[in-house]
Structure formats: structure tokens, C-alpha cells
């Protein structure tokens, strides 16, 4: 990660390419809460949501770019 793409279709293409290059059978993709559409597609492909978090800000929350489809890890944001 992260997955940066102009739309859900391109993000899914990148995710599939990355998954195909990984030797592991398991993979974790962390999605921002705003990307419910990609989450729905991944669920149809067999991914299961395992947990959710609450990201809290003091002051105004930063605006994520529309091209941010998935994050690297929760630790890196």
C-alpha cells in the first residue's frame, strides 16, 4: 500500500496485481471509511471486515484525496 488510483476500477486492478504478486494466501487491505464502494467489491471477492477503528482529530479533520483508495497500514495512515 497505499493504493492511489483515480477510481474504484483502477484501485481494484492495482489490488489484484499486488495480490497476484504476493506469495501469501492471506492479505489485509486497510480502507478509509469513506471508501465503502471498494469495501463492497472486496467483500464480494471474499474479503471479510475484521475490525473498525475511530480516527479522532482535535480541530478540523484533514481531507483525504479522492485518489486515496487504501492506506499503507493503520500505523502509517
XYZ file of N, CA and C in Angstrom:
231
model
N 0.825 -1.172 0.000
C 0.000 0.000 0.000
C 0.878 1.248 0.000
N 0.320 2.340 -0.087
C -1.111 2.588 -0.253
C -1.561 2.310 -1.691
N -2.860 2.291 -1.899
C -3.401 2.207 -3.254
C -3.924 3.590 -3.607
N -3.280 4.202 -4.586
C -3.677 5.525 -5.066
C -4.099 5.349 -6.518
N -5.357 5.654 -6.789
C -5.901 5.460 -8.132
C -7.031 6.454 -8.354
N -7.310 6.776 -9.609
C -8.342 7.776 -9.880
C -9.759 7.304 -9.588
N -9.969 5.968 -9.543
C -11.321 5.467 -9.307
C -11.269 4.040 -8.768
N -12.446 3.522 -8.410
C -12.552 2.193 -7.816
C -12.060 1.100 -8.764
N -12.362 1.221 -10.035
C -11.953 0.220 -11.019
C -10.432 0.119 -11.104
N -9.766 1.255 -11.170
C -8.303 1.265 -11.221
C -7.714 0.756 -9.910
N -8.339 1.104 -8.787
C -7.865 0.628 -7.485
C -7.962 -0.887 -7.401
N -9.060 -1.439 -7.883
C -9.238 -2.882 -7.867
C -8.213 -3.569 -8.767
N -7.919 -2.983 -9.907
C -6.908 -3.528 -10.806
C -5.539 -3.551 -10.111
N -5.193 -2.467 -9.418
C -3.918 -2.419 -8.692
C -3.891 -3.434 -7.553
N -5.002 -3.550 -6.824
C -5.070 -4.507 -5.716
C -4.908 -5.933 -6.235
N -5.578 -6.257 -7.330
C -5.458 -7.607 -7.899
C -4.025 -7.886 -8.353
N -3.369 -6.903 -8.948
C -1.980 -7.085 -9.382
C -1.076 -7.323 -8.178
N -1.277 -6.555 -7.122
C -0.462 -6.729 -5.915
C -0.721 -8.088 -5.277
N -1.987 -8.483 -5.189
C -2.322 -9.778 -4.599
C -1.743 -10.923 -5.421
N -1.730 -10.773 -6.735
C -1.163 -11.801 -7.599
C 0.343 -11.928 -7.465
N 0.996 -10.861 -7.041
C 2.451 -10.869 -6.887
C 2.894 -11.371 -5.515
N 1.947 -11.494 -4.576
C 2.290 -11.920 -3.220
C 2.232 -13.438 -3.098
N 3.231 -14.033 -2.429
C 3.201 -15.484 -2.250
C 2.206 -15.927 -1.169
N 1.820 -15.034 -0.299
C 0.944 -15.393 0.819
C -0.489 -15.625 0.346
N -1.192 -16.508 1.049
C -2.600 -16.748 0.747
C -3.495 -15.721 1.419
N -2.995 -15.090 2.475
C -3.773 -14.094 3.209
C -3.264 -12.704 2.874
N -4.173 -11.756 2.870
C -3.799 -10.361 2.638
C -4.755 -9.472 3.413
N -4.251 -8.337 3.843
C -5.058 -7.352 4.563
C -5.003 -6.051 3.776
N -6.164 -5.463 3.548
C -6.243 -4.168 2.881
C -6.982 -3.227 3.818
N -6.326 -2.155 4.238
C -6.943 -1.163 5.122
C -7.552 -0.056 4.271
N -8.849 0.126 4.427
C -9.569 1.131 3.641
C -10.006 2.285 4.517
N -9.956 3.503 3.993
C -10.555 4.613 4.726
C -12.076 4.414 4.773
N -12.706 4.883 5.822
C -14.157 4.722 5.983
C -14.927 5.311 4.810
N -14.352 6.293 4.158
C -15.030 6.945 3.038
C -15.090 6.073 1.784
N -14.381 4.957 1.771
C -14.320 4.124 0.569
C -15.188 2.877 0.702
N -16.439 3.060 1.022
C -17.371 1.946 1.187
C -17.567 1.181 -0.121
N -17.524 1.871 -1.250
C -17.742 1.208 -2.538
C -16.680 0.137 -2.793
N -15.416 0.456 -2.532
C -14.356 -0.534 -2.731
C -14.479 -1.653 -1.705
N -14.872 -1.333 -0.489
C -15.084 -2.366 0.530
C -16.149 -3.356 0.068
N -17.221 -2.860 -0.521
C -18.283 -3.738 -1.018
C -17.759 -4.693 -2.087
N -16.938 -4.179 -3.000
C -16.368 -5.022 -4.057
C -15.446 -6.074 -3.449
N -14.589 -5.667 -2.514
C -13.665 -6.612 -1.888
C -14.419 -7.688 -1.114
N -15.517 -7.328 -0.468
C -16.327 -8.326 0.237
C -16.901 -9.346 -0.742
N -17.321 -8.901 -1.916
C -17.830 -9.836 -2.927
C -16.724 -10.767 -3.435
N -15.471 -10.334 -3.310
C -14.329 -11.157 -3.723
C -13.816 -12.053 -2.597
N -14.494 -12.040 -1.446
C -14.122 -12.930 -0.354
C -13.422 -12.284 0.821
N -13.147 -10.985 0.759
C -12.556 -10.305 1.908
C -13.620 -10.133 2.988
N -13.199 -10.158 4.237
C -14.103 -10.010 5.372
C -13.589 -8.879 6.255
N -14.483 -7.976 6.646
C -14.089 -6.914 7.573
C -13.846 -7.535 8.937
N -12.645 -7.288 9.500
C -12.299 -7.902 10.781
C -12.378 -6.934 11.950
N -12.208 -5.655 11.697
C -12.359 -4.666 12.758
C -12.486 -3.285 12.146
N -12.939 -2.353 12.945
C -13.041 -0.957 12.517
C -12.415 -0.090 13.601
N -11.966 1.072 13.212
C -11.372 1.995 14.171
C -12.050 3.351 14.063
N -11.812 4.161 15.062
C -12.292 5.544 15.032
C -11.065 6.441 15.010
N -10.930 7.211 13.980
C -9.825 8.161 13.894
C -10.345 9.481 14.427
N -9.705 10.003 15.450
C -10.194 11.204 16.123
C -9.217 12.351 15.907
N -9.758 13.530 15.712
C -8.952 14.727 15.484
C -9.363 15.806 16.469
N -8.413 16.601 16.824
C -8.709 17.825 17.558
C -8.633 18.939 16.531
N -9.710 19.638 16.349
C -9.775 20.628 15.280
C -10.331 19.984 14.024
N -10.181 20.663 12.922
C -10.733 20.168 11.661
C -9.957 18.949 11.165
N -10.687 17.953 10.733
C -10.056 16.754 10.179
C -9.508 17.066 8.790
N -8.332 16.534 8.470
C -7.800 16.754 7.127
C -8.674 16.046 6.095
N -8.698 16.569 4.900
C -9.480 15.975 3.825
C -8.597 15.033 3.026
N -9.040 13.795 2.895
C -8.278 12.822 2.113
C -8.518 13.059 0.632
N -7.498 12.824 -0.140
C -7.617 12.933 -1.593
C -8.586 11.876 -2.104
N -9.357 12.214 -3.128
C -10.274 11.243 -3.727
C -9.526 10.068 -4.348
N -8.244 10.251 -4.634
C -7.471 9.169 -5.245
C -6.921 8.182 -4.216
N -7.042 8.491 -2.919
C -6.586 7.566 -1.883
C -7.635 6.475 -1.719
N -7.337 5.291 -2.220
C -8.290 4.185 -2.204
C -8.074 3.257 -1.012
N -6.823 3.073 -0.593
C -6.489 2.225 0.553
C -5.202 2.769 1.157
N -5.053 2.592 2.469
C -3.872 3.119 3.143
C -2.802 2.039 3.282
N -1.589 2.458 3.618
C -0.489 1.507 3.782
C -0.756 0.580 4.949
N -0.871 1.149 6.118
C -1.227 0.412 7.332
C -1.853 1.417 8.282
N -2.551 0.919 9.262
C -3.138 1.825 10.249
C -2.040 2.614 10.963
N -0.869 1.990 11.139
C 0.217 2.655 11.849
C 0.785 3.831 11.064
N 0.768 3.735 9.738
C 1.331 4.795 8.911
C 0.295 5.782 8.405
N -0.984 5.407 8.440
C -2.052 6.302 7.988
C -2.249 6.325 6.509
